Short mmCIF file of C-alpha atoms in Angstrom, two decimals:
data_model
loop_
_atom_site.label_atom_id
_atom_site.label_comp_id
_atom_site.label_asym_id
_atom_site.label_seq_id
_atom_site.Cartn_x
_atom_site.Cartn_y
_atom_site.Cartn_z
CA LEU A 11 86.64 239.94 34.78
CA LEU A 12 87.21 243.57 33.86
CA HIS A 13 85.63 246.69 35.32
CA VAL A 14 86.40 250.20 34.04
CA GLY A 15 85.90 253.34 36.09
CA GLY A 16 87.27 252.45 39.50
CA SER A 17 85.32 253.83 42.44
CA LYS A 18 83.26 256.39 40.54
CA GLU A 19 79.93 255.93 42.28
CA ARG A 20 77.90 255.67 39.06
CA LYS A 21 80.08 252.83 37.71
CA GLY A 22 78.63 250.33 40.20
CA LEU A 23 81.79 248.81 41.67
CA PRO A 24 80.17 248.10 45.09
CA HIS A 25 77.42 246.16 43.32
CA LEU A 26 80.02 244.11 41.45
CA LEU A 27 81.98 243.45 44.65
CA HIS A 28 78.80 242.22 46.37
CA ALA A 29 78.26 239.85 43.42
CA LEU A 30 81.85 238.60 43.69
CA ASP A 31 81.37 238.04 47.40
CA PHE A 32 78.38 235.76 46.65
CA MET A 33 80.55 233.93 44.13
CA ARG A 34 83.37 233.60 46.68
CA GLU A 35 80.98 232.19 49.30
CA SER A 36 79.69 229.60 46.82
CA GLY A 37 83.24 228.64 45.80
CA GLU A 38 82.76 229.81 42.18
CA LEU A 39 85.62 232.33 42.29
CA ASP A 40 88.11 229.60 43.14
CA ARG A 41 86.51 226.94 40.93
CA LEU A 42 86.68 229.18 37.85
CA GLY A 43 89.89 230.98 38.85
CA ILE A 44 88.18 234.36 38.62
CA LEU A 45 90.12 237.57 39.12
CA LEU A 46 88.72 241.07 38.77
CA LEU A 47 90.88 243.72 37.13
CA VAL A 48 89.67 247.23 37.97
CA LEU A 49 90.87 250.01 35.70
CA GLY A 50 90.86 253.16 37.80
CA ARG A 51 91.38 253.90 41.47
CA VAL A 52 89.56 251.78 44.03
CA ASN A 53 88.42 253.62 47.13
CA GLU A 54 89.99 252.15 50.28
CA LYS A 55 86.52 251.86 51.86
CA TYR A 56 85.70 249.02 49.42
CA ALA A 57 88.76 247.08 50.54
CA ARG A 58 87.53 247.50 54.13
CA LEU A 59 83.97 246.44 53.21
CA PHE A 60 85.15 243.35 51.32
CA PRO A 61 88.38 242.18 52.99
CA SER A 62 87.74 238.61 51.84
CA LEU A 63 87.95 239.73 48.20
CA LYS A 64 91.39 241.31 48.45
CA GLU A 65 93.10 238.34 46.80
CA TYR A 66 90.55 238.31 43.97
CA PHE A 67 91.02 241.76 42.50
CA ILE A 68 93.78 243.91 41.05
CA GLU A 69 93.66 247.68 40.75
CA LEU A 70 95.31 249.49 37.84
CA PRO A 71 94.88 253.22 38.55
CA TYR A 72 96.24 254.29 35.16
CA VAL A 73 96.60 252.50 31.83
CA THR A 74 97.85 253.96 28.56
CA GLU A 75 95.61 253.93 25.48
CA GLU A 76 98.07 251.60 23.73
CA VAL A 77 97.61 248.90 26.37
CA LEU A 78 93.80 249.02 26.53
CA PRO A 79 93.08 246.71 23.57
CA THR A 80 95.32 244.03 25.06
CA ILE A 81 93.53 244.28 28.40
CA TYR A 82 90.07 244.12 26.78
CA ARG A 83 91.08 241.07 24.70
CA ALA A 84 92.49 239.30 27.76
CA ALA A 85 89.26 239.74 29.73
CA ASP A 86 86.56 237.08 29.58
CA VAL A 87 83.88 239.69 30.20
CA LEU A 88 83.56 243.42 30.94
CA VAL A 89 81.20 243.97 33.88
CA MET A 90 79.66 247.47 34.11
CA PRO A 91 76.67 247.57 36.50
CA SER A 92 76.51 251.38 36.17
CA THR A 93 73.70 253.51 37.53
CA SER A 94 74.25 255.85 34.57
CA GLU A 95 76.42 255.61 31.51
CA GLY A 96 77.02 258.40 29.02
CA TRP A 97 78.60 257.28 25.78
CA GLY A 98 79.42 253.78 26.88
CA ILE A 99 82.96 254.09 25.52
CA ALA A 100 84.27 251.20 27.64
CA LEU A 101 81.47 248.98 26.34
CA ILE A 102 82.21 249.90 22.73
CA GLN A 103 85.93 249.32 23.25
CA ALA A 104 85.32 245.90 24.84
CA LEU A 105 82.95 244.82 22.07
CA ALA A 106 85.38 246.03 19.40
CA CYS A 107 87.99 243.75 21.00
CA GLY A 108 85.60 240.79 21.03
CA THR A 109 84.88 240.85 24.76
CA PRO A 110 81.27 240.28 25.88
CA VAL A 111 79.72 242.81 28.26
CA ILE A 112 77.43 242.57 31.26
CA ALA A 113 75.88 245.95 31.97
CA SER A 114 72.92 247.53 33.69
CA GLN A 115 70.04 248.89 31.66
CA HIS A 116 71.72 252.30 31.79
CA VAL A 117 73.81 251.75 28.68
CA PRO A 118 73.07 253.56 25.41
CA SER A 119 70.07 251.81 23.86
CA ALA A 120 71.93 251.04 20.62
CA LEU A 121 74.33 248.86 22.64
CA ALA A 122 71.69 247.08 24.71
CA THR A 123 71.38 243.98 22.55
CA GLU A 124 72.61 240.45 23.07
CA ASP A 125 73.35 240.32 19.33
CA LEU A 126 76.28 242.61 20.06
CA GLY A 127 77.33 240.59 23.08
CA VAL A 128 75.78 242.85 25.74
CA VAL A 129 73.74 241.27 28.50
CA CYS A 130 71.69 243.94 30.28
CA ILE A 131 70.37 243.54 33.79
CA GLU A 132 67.15 245.44 34.41
CA GLN A 133 67.20 247.86 37.35
CA GLU A 134 64.42 246.00 39.15
CA THR A 135 66.48 242.79 39.12
CA ASN A 136 69.85 244.52 39.46
CA SER A 137 70.72 242.52 42.55
CA PRO A 138 74.20 241.24 43.36
CA ARG A 139 72.88 237.68 43.09
CA GLN A 140 71.45 238.36 39.62
CA LEU A 141 74.74 239.96 38.56
CA ALA A 142 76.68 236.94 39.87
CA LYS A 143 74.32 234.63 37.96
CA SER A 144 74.86 236.62 34.73
CA ILE A 145 78.63 236.51 35.17
CA LEU A 146 78.59 232.76 35.74
CA THR A 147 76.30 232.24 32.74
CA ILE A 148 78.76 233.99 30.44
CA LEU A 149 81.85 232.39 31.97
CA ASN A 150 80.31 228.91 31.74
CA ASN A 151 79.11 229.43 28.15
CA GLU A 152 81.72 227.79 25.96
CA SER A 153 80.04 229.14 22.81
CA ASN A 154 81.47 232.59 23.66
CA GLU A 155 84.92 231.25 22.77
CA THR A 156 83.82 230.12 19.32
CA ARG A 157 81.49 233.02 18.55
CA ASP A 158 82.22 235.06 15.43
CA TRP A 159 82.63 238.62 16.68
CA SER A 160 83.57 240.17 13.31
CA HIS A 161 80.02 241.49 12.68
CA ILE A 162 80.17 243.34 16.00
CA PHE A 163 83.33 245.18 15.04
CA SER A 164 81.86 246.11 11.65
CA SER A 165 78.65 247.36 13.26
CA LEU A 166 80.57 249.43 15.77
CA ILE A 167 82.70 251.02 13.06
CA LEU A 168 79.62 251.89 11.02
CA ASN A 169 77.53 253.22 13.90
CA TYR A 170 80.08 254.69 16.26
CA SER A 171 82.77 256.25 14.11
CA TRP A 172 83.74 259.75 15.24
CA GLU A 173 82.32 261.05 11.96
CA ASN A 174 78.90 259.49 12.61
CA VAL A 175 78.85 260.58 16.23
CA ALA A 176 79.78 264.14 15.27
CA ARG A 177 77.11 264.15 12.54
CA SER A 178 74.39 262.97 14.94
CA HIS A 179 75.39 265.62 17.48
CA LEU A 180 75.31 268.33 14.85
CA GLU A 181 71.81 267.20 13.81
CA LEU A 182 70.70 267.25 17.44
CA TYR A 183 72.12 270.74 18.01
CA LYS A 184 70.39 272.04 14.88
CA LYS A 185 67.10 270.50 15.99
CA LEU A 186 67.43 272.01 19.46
CA ARG A 187 68.36 275.39 18.01
CA ASN A 188 65.31 275.34 15.72
CA GLU A 189 62.99 274.25 18.52
CA GLY A 190 64.51 276.91 20.77
CA SER A 191 63.95 279.67 18.21
CA LYS A 192 60.30 278.56 17.77
CA SER A 193 59.84 278.75 21.54
CA ALA A 194 61.43 282.21 21.59
CA VAL A 195 59.05 283.42 18.86
CA LEU A 196 56.06 282.08 20.81
CA LEU A 197 57.22 283.81 23.98
CA THR A 198 57.76 287.20 22.32
CA ALA A 199 54.39 286.95 20.49
CA ASN A 200 52.53 286.66 23.79
#
């Protein structure tokens, strides 16, 4: 398993660790040989809260950009139970490398589709047990290994190129500027 963002509160690491603890108690971590690789610093308080998980996770505080694709490809699944997610860069990178994603509903809506390989957990059911169940579902699904991920990469290139992202931001800024100037005219007219 892969988690990106370390102990940043919004990235949901405690939620993931709770899910892993359920999986440890049920014997699934050992049965499946699951390890969690956390990219980013892990706060020492989590190690104290989950001492029984110490042997099941590895912390990599810093990774170079050149190594990231290899890490994403080696992972069976990226798990991001975030409470908020801006661009969703880690999700896009994982999908571009052919790695399925489990995320909360706080991912960009364009990524929240199982067609792309993203399983979203709704906030209301965002329990550690539900997250553990989703992880096990993906890890036990042999069809993930034979799935053709090439359409995902093509879709990501088309929709999330820097050119397209810049263009959409420029359009948004123009729209906001125009709406702002209309509001300013209304205010000065009164």
